């Protein structure tokens, strides 16, 4: 195995000590939406053990319907922001870099749930992924405020000393709902073709850039697949994907975090075969932007089982590093392997593969 995983990388003006990114994973361990010392220690342990960039669990924006769980951290109330400041301090003390993942659940959050149960649920059109109208369509003014809620969170991220931030635009949550034609039937500028539907994400990036300035890196996470439909594809061809991603590149995004269920699967097998570029590889090829690959890194089990908390055996990293060596992508997101073992990156760096363990779904119940 080569050592490319542990070479430095510059994301804009941010210098990362290596290519390993702790992928965002919902933990629901922040009572009242406030991350405590245990959350700060959880991230600091990974920073101390050679994780180059930590992307936090999803943390919600200042729309009352952004969260379905009062134990999910928020990113707009004073006590929560104070807690996030402590997280930054502890990660930086261990030499790590950290980004909050800015999140809004959209229609995944059911009306009447979460820390503000009386708040309306936000959506593109009030439609489910099966095309059923269950809520009124938000006004354009409502949508504009959803955009600004992300930008307000970004301003706080910079003020608190975070090194970068990630916009959660994947997995069937609010931004992705705007991307997805099944859920976005708007007739204004936020609806229409895939490029038109992408304008919600583009506007978020532009408003964030106004708040954070030119040198603060912005990462966008997106996915073809959805929690509601693993087979969904926003862009079934490279041409459509290129037009979609151009919206974000033109808006000023710095990095694309391309969520796949399994990183080794080709994005367009019908074009370049079983060994073809994965999602992050195609995103980099089409935009020239740095990309993060993610999806079952270090695991070799059934995706759905590991996603819901069941176990998974280990997978060799040889093919991952070969792809990294070739420049297919630039950074590697690692989720459950790092969740289970805070020293996973350090063990890999030192070649201590015998010390790595199969993934045990019971790790989801811990905050270690």
mmCIF file of C-alpha atoms in Angstrom:
data_model
loop_
_atom_site.group_PDB
_atom_site.id
_atom_site.type_symbol
_atom_site.label_atom_id
_atom_site.label_comp_id
_atom_site.label_asym_id
_atom_site.label_seq_id
_atom_site.Cartn_x
_atom_site.Cartn_y
_atom_site.Cartn_z
ATOM 1 C CA UNK A 1 0.000 0.000 0.000
ATOM 2 C CA UNK A 2 1.229 3.475 -0.852
ATOM 3 C CA UNK A 3 1.085 6.339 1.575
ATOM 4 C CA UNK A 4 -0.980 8.743 -0.520
ATOM 5 C CA UNK A 5 -3.717 8.695 2.134
ATOM 6 C CA UNK A 6 -1.308 10.399 4.490
ATOM 7 C CA UNK A 7 0.050 13.115 2.217
ATOM 8 C CA UNK A 8 -1.044 16.734 2.791
ATOM 9 C CA UNK A 9 -3.726 18.392 0.696
ATOM 10 C CA UNK A 10 -4.688 22.029 0.183
ATOM 11 C CA UNK A 11 -8.389 22.798 -0.003
ATOM 12 C CA UNK A 12 -8.226 26.387 -1.130
ATOM 13 C CA UNK A 13 -6.029 28.006 1.498
ATOM 14 C CA UNK A 14 -6.816 25.337 4.085
ATOM 15 C CA UNK A 15 -3.908 22.940 4.606
ATOM 16 C CA UNK A 16 -5.009 19.444 5.580
ATOM 17 C CA UNK A 17 -2.408 17.125 7.055
ATOM 18 C CA UNK A 18 -3.720 14.102 5.141
ATOM 19 C CA UNK A 19 -6.518 12.882 2.863
ATOM 20 C CA UNK A 20 -8.748 11.227 5.486
ATOM 21 C CA UNK A 21 -12.071 12.884 6.218
ATOM 22 C CA UNK A 22 -14.329 11.771 9.038
ATOM 23 C CA UNK A 23 -17.685 11.497 7.303
ATOM 24 C CA UNK A 24 -20.736 13.085 8.961
ATOM 25 C CA UNK A 25 -22.823 10.621 10.988
ATOM 26 C CA UNK A 26 -25.945 11.429 12.966
ATOM 27 C CA UNK A 27 -25.424 10.638 16.641
ATOM 28 C CA UNK A 28 -28.406 12.235 18.467
ATOM 29 C CA UNK A 29 -26.324 12.740 21.609
ATOM 30 C CA UNK A 30 -26.920 16.464 22.122
ATOM 31 C CA UNK A 31 -29.841 16.900 24.566
ATOM 32 C CA UNK A 32 -31.805 20.032 23.828
ATOM 33 C CA UNK A 33 -29.770 20.444 20.645
ATOM 34 C CA UNK A 34 -26.624 21.401 22.596
ATOM 35 C CA UNK A 35 -23.343 19.525 21.963
ATOM 36 C CA UNK A 36 -21.671 18.874 25.320
ATOM 37 C CA UNK A 37 -18.162 17.981 26.445
ATOM 38 C CA UNK A 38 -18.771 14.359 25.476
ATOM 39 C CA UNK A 39 -19.424 15.434 21.892
ATOM 40 C CA UNK A 40 -16.307 17.634 21.907
ATOM 41 C CA UNK A 41 -14.224 14.742 23.250
ATOM 42 C CA UNK A 42 -15.715 12.373 20.652
ATOM 43 C CA UNK A 43 -14.414 14.542 17.801
ATOM 44 C CA UNK A 44 -11.138 15.412 19.549
ATOM 45 C CA UNK A 45 -10.248 11.713 19.889
ATOM 46 C CA UNK A 46 -10.403 11.335 16.106
ATOM 47 C CA UNK A 47 -8.381 14.498 15.530
ATOM 48 C CA UNK A 48 -5.725 13.190 17.927
ATOM 49 C CA UNK A 49 -5.477 9.964 15.917
ATOM 50 C CA UNK A 50 -4.614 11.346 12.472
ATOM 51 C CA UNK A 51 -7.995 12.181 10.932
ATOM 52 C CA UNK A 52 -7.178 15.087 8.625
ATOM 53 C CA UNK A 53 -10.594 16.748 8.408
ATOM 54 C CA UNK A 54 -13.612 16.115 10.616
ATOM 55 C CA UNK A 55 -17.043 16.813 9.176
ATOM 56 C CA UNK A 56 -19.473 16.853 12.070
ATOM 57 C CA UNK A 57 -22.812 15.168 12.253
ATOM 58 C CA UNK A 58 -25.602 17.144 10.645
ATOM 59 C CA UNK A 59 -26.422 20.257 12.656
ATOM 60 C CA UNK A 60 -29.625 22.074 11.878
ATOM 61 C CA UNK A 61 -30.362 25.589 10.630
ATOM 62 C CA UNK A 62 -32.684 28.209 12.129
ATOM 63 C CA UNK A 63 -35.927 27.035 10.565
ATOM 64 C CA UNK A 64 -38.290 25.599 13.176
ATOM 65 C CA UNK A 65 -39.019 22.538 11.088
ATOM 66 C CA UNK A 66 -35.387 21.704 10.289
ATOM 67 C CA UNK A 67 -35.132 18.837 12.813
ATOM 68 C CA UNK A 68 -37.223 15.846 13.856
ATOM 69 C CA UNK A 69 -35.148 15.078 16.955
ATOM 70 C CA UNK A 70 -34.463 17.308 19.995
ATOM 71 C CA UNK A 71 -31.228 15.363 20.567
ATOM 72 C CA UNK A 72 -29.812 16.375 17.184
ATOM 73 C CA UNK A 73 -27.559 19.437 17.620
ATOM 74 C CA UNK A 74 -28.618 22.754 16.168
ATOM 75 C CA UNK A 75 -26.469 25.531 14.776
ATOM 76 C CA UNK A 76 -28.373 28.685 15.621
ATOM 77 C CA UNK A 77 -29.227 28.889 19.340
ATOM 78 C CA UNK A 78 -26.719 30.573 21.649
ATOM 79 C CA UNK A 79 -26.127 27.591 23.947
ATOM 80 C CA UNK A 80 -25.612 25.233 21.019
ATOM 81 C CA UNK A 81 -23.192 27.618 19.316
ATOM 82 C CA UNK A 82 -21.240 27.900 22.559
ATOM 83 C CA UNK A 83 -21.010 24.104 22.618
ATOM 84 C CA UNK A 84 -19.778 24.049 19.020
ATOM 85 C CA UNK A 85 -17.126 26.590 19.931
ATOM 86 C CA UNK A 86 -15.856 24.140 22.537
ATOM 87 C CA UNK A 87 -15.783 21.369 19.921
ATOM 88 C CA UNK A 88 -13.617 23.556 17.673
ATOM 89 C CA UNK A 89 -11.229 24.348 20.531
ATOM 90 C CA UNK A 90 -10.702 20.689 21.393
ATOM 91 C CA UNK A 91 -10.233 19.551 17.782
ATOM 92 C CA UNK A 92 -7.745 22.333 17.088
ATOM 93 C CA UNK A 93 -5.840 21.478 20.268
ATOM 94 C CA UNK A 94 -5.225 18.034 18.740
ATOM 95 C CA UNK A 95 -4.009 19.474 15.438
ATOM 96 C CA UNK A 96 -7.145 18.649 13.484
ATOM 97 C CA UNK A 97 -9.357 20.607 11.116
ATOM 98 C CA UNK A 98 -13.139 20.631 11.395
ATOM 99 C CA UNK A 99 -16.244 21.562 9.416
ATOM 100 C CA UNK A 100 -19.851 21.623 10.573
ATOM 101 C CA UNK A 101 -22.313 19.886 8.301
ATOM 102 C CA UNK A 102 -25.165 22.361 7.849
ATOM 103 C CA UNK A 103 -28.446 20.471 7.610
ATOM 104 C CA UNK A 104 -32.195 20.804 7.124
ATOM 105 C CA UNK A 105 -34.272 17.637 7.000
ATOM 106 C CA UNK A 106 -37.129 19.023 4.961
ATOM 107 C CA UNK A 107 -39.962 16.530 4.574
ATOM 108 C CA UNK A 108 -38.029 13.769 6.317
ATOM 109 C CA UNK A 109 -39.163 15.638 9.410
ATOM 110 C CA UNK A 110 -42.825 14.845 10.039
ATOM 111 C CA UNK A 111 -45.129 17.637 11.131
ATOM 112 C CA UNK A 112 -45.388 17.855 14.921
ATOM 113 C CA UNK A 113 -42.000 16.314 15.703
ATOM 114 C CA UNK A 114 -38.644 17.664 16.824
ATOM 115 C CA UNK A 115 -37.640 20.456 19.187
ATOM 116 C CA UNK A 116 -40.242 22.837 17.714
ATOM 117 C CA UNK A 117 -43.227 20.573 17.003
ATOM 118 C CA UNK A 118 -45.537 23.495 16.232
ATOM 119 C CA UNK A 119 -43.322 24.719 13.366
ATOM 120 C CA UNK A 120 -44.303 23.898 9.781
ATOM 121 C CA UNK A 121 -42.342 21.312 7.823
ATOM 122 C CA UNK A 122 -40.374 22.867 4.951
ATOM 123 C CA UNK A 123 -40.371 21.353 1.479
ATOM 124 C CA UNK A 124 -40.032 22.324 -2.169
ATOM 125 C CA UNK A 125 -43.661 21.650 -3.102
ATOM 126 C CA UNK A 126 -45.316 19.897 -0.182
ATOM 127 C CA UNK A 127 -45.136 16.623 -2.122
ATOM 128 C CA UNK A 128 -43.819 13.254 -1.010
ATOM 129 C CA UNK A 129 -41.372 11.252 -3.097
ATOM 130 C CA UNK A 130 -44.351 9.274 -4.406
ATOM 131 C CA UNK A 131 -45.998 12.442 -5.710
ATOM 132 C CA UNK A 132 -48.632 12.844 -3.008
ATOM 133 C CA UNK A 133 -49.495 16.418 -1.996
ATOM 134 C CA UNK A 134 -49.495 16.521 1.816
ATOM 135 C CA UNK A 135 -48.500 20.135 2.593
ATOM 136 C CA UNK A 136 -49.021 23.531 0.964
ATOM 137 C CA UNK A 137 -46.314 24.632 -1.445
ATOM 138 C CA UNK A 138 -44.032 27.205 0.229
ATOM 139 C CA UNK A 139 -43.990 30.713 -1.205
ATOM 140 C CA UNK A 140 -40.923 32.037 -2.971
ATOM 141 C CA UNK A 141 -40.326 34.241 0.085
ATOM 142 C CA UNK A 142 -40.374 31.138 2.284
ATOM 143 C CA UNK A 143 -37.817 29.461 0.049
ATOM 144 C CA UNK A 144 -35.625 32.552 0.069
ATOM 145 C CA UNK A 145 -35.576 32.436 3.875
ATOM 146 C CA UNK A 146 -34.600 28.756 3.774
ATOM 147 C CA UNK A 147 -31.611 29.826 1.673
ATOM 148 C CA UNK A 148 -30.681 32.553 4.146
ATOM 149 C CA UNK A 149 -30.923 30.128 7.081
ATOM 150 C CA UNK A 150 -27.983 28.170 5.637
ATOM 151 C CA UNK A 151 -26.011 31.383 5.123
ATOM 152 C CA UNK A 152 -26.635 32.496 8.709
ATOM 153 C CA UNK A 153 -25.263 29.169 9.942
ATOM 154 C CA UNK A 154 -22.207 29.594 7.727
ATOM 155 C CA UNK A 155 -21.494 33.009 9.225
ATOM 156 C CA UNK A 156 -21.581 31.472 12.699
ATOM 157 C CA UNK A 157 -19.288 28.658 11.566
ATOM 158 C CA UNK A 158 -16.631 31.123 10.488
ATOM 159 C CA UNK A 159 -17.072 33.239 13.632
ATOM 160 C CA UNK A 160 -16.605 30.165 15.841
ATOM 161 C CA UNK A 161 -13.323 29.250 14.157
ATOM 162 C CA UNK A 162 -14.335 26.297 12.014
ATOM 163 C CA UNK A 163 -11.917 25.664 9.156
ATOM 164 C CA UNK A 164 -14.495 25.003 6.457
ATOM 165 C CA UNK A 165 -18.132 23.902 6.242
ATOM 166 C CA UNK A 166 -20.200 21.330 4.455
ATOM 167 C CA UNK A 167 -23.695 21.866 3.046
ATOM 168 C CA UNK A 168 -25.796 18.703 3.300
ATOM 169 C CA UNK A 169 -27.363 18.404 -0.132
ATOM 170 C CA UNK A 170 -27.722 14.622 -0.199
ATOM 171 C CA UNK A 171 -29.813 11.629 0.864
ATOM 172 C CA UNK A 172 -33.300 13.001 0.308
ATOM 173 C CA UNK A 173 -33.117 15.915 2.782
ATOM 174 C CA UNK A 174 -34.302 19.452 1.997
ATOM 175 C CA UNK A 175 -31.736 20.569 -0.590
ATOM 176 C CA UNK A 176 -31.850 17.189 -2.285
ATOM 177 C CA UNK A 177 -35.654 17.375 -2.307
ATOM 178 C CA UNK A 178 -35.329 20.516 -4.426
ATOM 179 C CA UNK A 179 -32.981 18.627 -6.774
ATOM 180 C CA UNK A 180 -35.325 15.654 -7.104
ATOM 181 C CA UNK A 181 -38.056 15.969 -9.731
ATOM 182 C CA UNK A 182 -40.359 13.623 -7.800
ATOM 183 C CA UNK A 183 -40.592 16.163 -4.962
ATOM 184 C CA UNK A 184 -40.033 19.501 -6.682
ATOM 185 C CA UNK A 185 -42.947 20.561 -8.882
ATOM 186 C CA UNK A 186 -42.488 24.314 -8.440
ATOM 187 C CA UNK A 187 -43.290 26.673 -11.288
ATOM 188 C CA UNK A 188 -40.980 29.511 -10.170
ATOM 189 C CA UNK A 189 -37.225 29.722 -10.701
ATOM 190 C CA UNK A 190 -36.603 26.936 -8.184
ATOM 191 C CA UNK A 191 -38.499 24.366 -10.266
ATOM 192 C CA UNK A 192 -38.302 23.006 -13.802
ATOM 193 C CA UNK A 193 -35.319 21.208 -15.319
ATOM 194 C CA UNK A 194 -32.574 19.619 -13.224
ATOM 195 C CA UNK A 195 -30.453 22.743 -13.715
ATOM 196 C CA UNK A 196 -33.362 24.911 -12.563
ATOM 197 C CA UNK A 197 -33.962 22.702 -9.531
ATOM 198 C CA UNK A 198 -30.256 22.935 -8.684
ATOM 199 C CA UNK A 199 -30.616 26.716 -8.344
ATOM 200 C CA UNK A 200 -31.724 26.311 -4.712
ATOM 201 C CA UNK A 201 -28.328 24.807 -3.896
ATOM 202 C CA UNK A 202 -26.574 27.385 -6.063
ATOM 203 C CA UNK A 203 -28.282 30.239 -4.243
ATOM 204 C CA UNK A 204 -27.285 28.753 -0.888
ATOM 205 C CA UNK A 205 -23.637 28.643 -1.975
ATOM 206 C CA UNK A 206 -23.762 32.258 -3.209
ATOM 207 C CA UNK A 207 -25.330 33.532 0.006
ATOM 208 C CA UNK A 208 -22.817 31.607 2.093
ATOM 209 C CA UNK A 209 -19.964 33.067 0.081
ATOM 210 C CA UNK A 210 -21.226 36.560 0.848
ATOM 211 C CA UNK A 211 -21.118 35.747 4.561
ATOM 212 C CA UNK A 212 -17.762 33.946 4.764
ATOM 213 C CA UNK A 213 -15.638 35.731 2.180
ATOM 214 C CA UNK A 214 -13.484 34.346 -0.629
ATOM 215 C CA UNK A 215 -11.023 32.241 1.365
ATOM 216 C CA UNK A 216 -13.311 30.062 3.501
ATOM 217 C CA UNK A 217 -13.789 26.695 1.748
ATOM 218 C CA UNK A 218 -17.344 25.533 1.010
ATOM 219 C CA UNK A 219 -18.042 21.828 0.538
ATOM 220 C CA UNK A 220 -21.279 20.501 -0.959
ATOM 221 C CA UNK A 221 -22.353 16.929 -0.319
ATOM 222 C CA UNK A 222 -24.737 15.424 -2.856
ATOM 223 C CA UNK A 223 -25.913 11.960 -3.832
ATOM 224 C CA UNK A 224 -27.721 10.295 -6.671
ATOM 225 C CA UNK A 225 -29.359 7.805 -4.271
ATOM 226 C CA UNK A 226 -31.960 8.750 -1.685
ATOM 227 C CA UNK A 227 -32.982 7.198 1.605
ATOM 228 C CA UNK A 228 -36.426 6.853 0.089
ATOM 229 C CA UNK A 229 -35.144 5.290 -3.144
ATOM 230 C CA UNK A 230 -31.705 3.709 -3.405
ATOM 231 C CA UNK A 231 -32.080 3.457 -7.194
ATOM 232 C CA UNK A 232 -32.866 7.151 -7.769
ATOM 233 C CA UNK A 233 -30.594 9.059 -10.149
ATOM 234 C CA UNK A 234 -30.650 12.814 -10.485
ATOM 235 C CA UNK A 235 -28.414 12.761 -13.545
ATOM 236 C CA UNK A 236 -28.491 9.528 -15.562
ATOM 237 C CA UNK A 237 -25.825 10.708 -18.055
ATOM 238 C CA UNK A 238 -22.470 12.509 -17.773
ATOM 239 C CA UNK A 239 -23.876 15.397 -19.796
ATOM 240 C CA UNK A 240 -26.728 15.916 -17.342
ATOM 241 C CA UNK A 241 -24.379 15.546 -14.380
ATOM 242 C CA UNK A 242 -22.003 18.121 -15.858
ATOM 243 C CA UNK A 243 -24.817 20.673 -16.271
ATOM 244 C CA UNK A 244 -26.046 19.990 -12.731
ATOM 245 C CA UNK A 245 -22.609 20.385 -11.148
ATOM 246 C CA UNK A 246 -21.838 23.513 -13.167
ATOM 247 C CA UNK A 247 -24.512 25.321 -11.150
ATOM 248 C CA UNK A 248 -22.496 24.798 -7.968
ATOM 249 C CA UNK A 249 -19.123 25.423 -9.568
ATOM 250 C CA UNK A 250 -20.366 28.723 -10.990
ATOM 251 C CA UNK A 251 -21.805 29.641 -7.569
ATOM 252 C CA UNK A 252 -18.367 29.241 -5.978
ATOM 253 C CA UNK A 253 -18.281 25.852 -4.283
ATOM 254 C CA UNK A 254 -14.751 24.637 -3.478
ATOM 255 C CA UNK A 255 -15.192 20.883 -3.087
ATOM 256 C CA UNK A 256 -17.768 18.195 -3.900
ATOM 257 C CA UNK A 257 -18.425 15.370 -1.433
ATOM 258 C CA UNK A 258 -20.012 12.661 -3.543
ATOM 259 C CA UNK A 259 -21.964 10.187 -1.442
ATOM 260 C CA UNK A 260 -22.132 6.666 -2.828
ATOM 261 C CA UNK A 261 -23.326 3.512 -1.154
ATOM 262 C CA UNK A 262 -20.086 1.761 -2.193
ATOM 263 C CA UNK A 263 -17.124 3.810 -3.407
ATOM 264 C CA UNK A 264 -15.874 1.037 -5.713
ATOM 265 C CA UNK A 265 -18.996 1.054 -7.880
ATOM 266 C CA UNK A 266 -18.734 2.966 -11.183
ATOM 267 C CA UNK A 267 -20.996 5.968 -11.627
ATOM 268 C CA UNK A 268 -21.712 5.198 -15.288
ATOM 269 C CA UNK A 269 -20.965 1.499 -15.869
ATOM 270 C CA UNK A 270 -22.759 1.616 -19.190
ATOM 271 C CA UNK A 271 -20.066 4.001 -20.449
ATOM 272 C CA UNK A 272 -16.766 2.922 -18.926
ATOM 273 C CA UNK A 273 -17.430 -0.530 -17.535
ATOM 274 C CA UNK A 274 -17.130 -2.166 -14.143
ATOM 275 C CA UNK A 275 -13.789 -0.534 -13.373
ATOM 276 C CA UNK A 276 -14.861 2.952 -14.377
ATOM 277 C CA UNK A 277 -14.722 6.184 -12.422
ATOM 278 C CA UNK A 278 -16.848 6.355 -9.309
ATOM 279 C CA UNK A 279 -19.093 9.303 -8.461
ATOM 280 C CA UNK A 280 -16.302 11.438 -7.045
ATOM 281 C CA UNK A 281 -14.146 10.582 -10.037
ATOM 282 C CA UNK A 282 -16.758 11.758 -12.513
ATOM 283 C CA UNK A 283 -17.442 14.910 -10.490
ATOM 284 C CA UNK A 284 -13.750 15.805 -10.557
ATOM 285 C CA UNK A 285 -13.468 15.004 -14.270
ATOM 286 C CA UNK A 286 -16.479 17.151 -15.166
ATOM 287 C CA UNK A 287 -15.737 20.174 -12.956
ATOM 288 C CA UNK A 288 -12.019 20.142 -12.171
ATOM 289 C CA UNK A 289 -12.921 20.669 -8.509
ATOM 290 C CA UNK A 290 -11.435 18.656 -5.637
ATOM 291 C CA UNK A 291 -13.691 15.787 -4.594
ATOM 292 C CA UNK A 292 -14.248 13.552 -1.588
ATOM 293 C CA UNK A 293 -15.160 9.930 -2.173
ATOM 294 C CA UNK A 294 -17.192 8.090 0.453
ATOM 295 C CA UNK A 295 -19.208 4.912 0.790
ATOM 296 C CA UNK A 296 -18.372 1.803 2.825
ATOM 297 C CA UNK A 297 -14.651 2.641 3.096
ATOM 298 C CA UNK A 298 -13.062 -0.146 5.128
ATOM 299 C CA UNK A 299 -16.283 -2.186 5.087
ATOM 300 C CA UNK A 300 -17.294 -5.054 2.864
ATOM 301 C CA UNK A 301 -20.819 -5.864 3.954
ATOM 302 C CA UNK A 302 -24.329 -5.232 2.809
ATOM 303 C CA UNK A 303 -24.840 -1.467 2.729
ATOM 304 C CA UNK A 304 -28.365 -1.494 4.054
ATOM 305 C CA UNK A 305 -27.388 -3.653 7.031
ATOM 306 C CA UNK A 306 -24.445 -1.470 8.022
ATOM 307 C CA UNK A 307 -26.553 1.647 7.482
ATOM 308 C CA UNK A 308 -29.190 0.427 9.917
ATOM 309 C CA UNK A 309 -26.726 -0.705 12.554
ATOM 310 C CA UNK A 310 -25.847 -4.289 11.671
ATOM 311 C CA UNK A 311 -22.248 -5.412 11.327
ATOM 312 C CA UNK A 312 -19.947 -5.632 8.314
ATOM 313 C CA UNK A 313 -16.583 -7.321 7.677
ATOM 314 C CA UNK A 314 -13.481 -5.342 6.736
ATOM 315 C CA UNK A 315 -12.501 -4.504 3.178
ATOM 316 C CA UNK A 316 -8.947 -4.005 1.908
ATOM 317 C CA UNK A 317 -7.926 -0.410 1.173
ATOM 318 C CA UNK A 318 -5.619 -1.344 -1.707
ATOM 319 C CA UNK A 319 -8.029 -0.435 -4.496
ATOM 320 C CA UNK A 320 -8.968 2.784 -2.700
ATOM 321 C CA UNK A 321 -5.352 3.912 -2.557
ATOM 322 C CA UNK A 322 -4.786 2.879 -6.175
ATOM 323 C CA UNK A 323 -7.643 5.157 -7.228
ATOM 324 C CA UNK A 324 -6.289 7.949 -5.024
ATOM 325 C CA UNK A 325 -2.815 7.498 -6.499
ATOM 326 C CA UNK A 326 -4.258 7.954 -9.998
ATOM 327 C CA UNK A 327 -5.973 11.176 -8.955
ATOM 328 C CA UNK A 328 -9.507 9.889 -9.439
ATOM 329 C CA UNK A 329 -10.465 11.852 -6.321
ATOM 330 C CA UNK A 330 -8.593 13.838 -3.683
ATOM 331 C CA UNK A 331 -9.971 13.015 -0.240
ATOM 332 C CA UNK A 332 -11.528 9.940 1.365
ATOM 333 C CA UNK A 333 -14.517 10.044 3.684
ATOM 334 C CA UNK A 334 -14.565 7.328 6.335
ATOM 335 C CA UNK A 335 -17.703 6.825 8.384
ATOM 336 C CA UNK A 336 -18.548 3.745 10.415
ATOM 337 C CA UNK A 337 -14.977 2.452 10.614
ATOM 338 C CA UNK A 338 -13.945 5.684 12.378
ATOM 339 C CA UNK A 339 -17.126 5.787 14.434
ATOM 340 C CA UNK A 340 -16.313 2.376 15.868
ATOM 341 C CA UNK A 341 -12.595 2.980 16.341
ATOM 342 C CA UNK A 342 -11.286 6.531 16.924
ATOM 343 C CA UNK A 343 -7.752 5.284 16.161
ATOM 344 C CA UNK A 344 -8.656 3.733 12.801
ATOM 345 C CA UNK A 345 -6.676 6.302 10.778
ATOM 346 C CA UNK A 346 -3.641 6.013 13.038
ATOM 347 C CA UNK A 347 -3.671 2.217 12.786
ATOM 348 C CA UNK A 348 -3.887 2.382 8.994
ATOM 349 C CA UNK A 349 -1.032 4.914 8.883
ATOM 350 C CA UNK A 350 1.139 2.639 10.997
ATOM 351 C CA UNK A 351 0.208 -0.478 9.015
ATOM 352 C CA UNK A 352 -1.479 -2.069 12.028
ATOM 353 C CA UNK A 353 -4.151 -3.795 9.987
ATOM 354 C CA UNK A 354 -4.270 -6.759 12.353
ATOM 355 C CA UNK A 355 -5.563 -4.346 15.007
ATOM 356 C CA UNK A 356 -8.560 -3.322 12.898
ATOM 357 C CA UNK A 357 -11.848 -5.014 13.705
ATOM 358 C CA UNK A 358 -14.936 -5.877 11.712
ATOM 359 C CA UNK A 359 -17.613 -3.236 12.060
ATOM 360 C CA UNK A 360 -20.063 -3.940 14.858
ATOM 361 C CA UNK A 361 -23.410 -2.163 14.609
ATOM 362 C CA UNK A 362 -23.451 -1.840 18.401
ATOM 363 C CA UNK A 363 -20.974 1.015 17.954
ATOM 364 C CA UNK A 364 -23.888 3.216 16.921
ATOM 365 C CA UNK A 365 -25.079 3.107 20.524
ATOM 366 C CA UNK A 366 -21.843 4.643 21.804
ATOM 367 C CA UNK A 367 -20.205 8.067 21.654
ATOM 368 C CA UNK A 368 -16.642 6.938 21.989
#
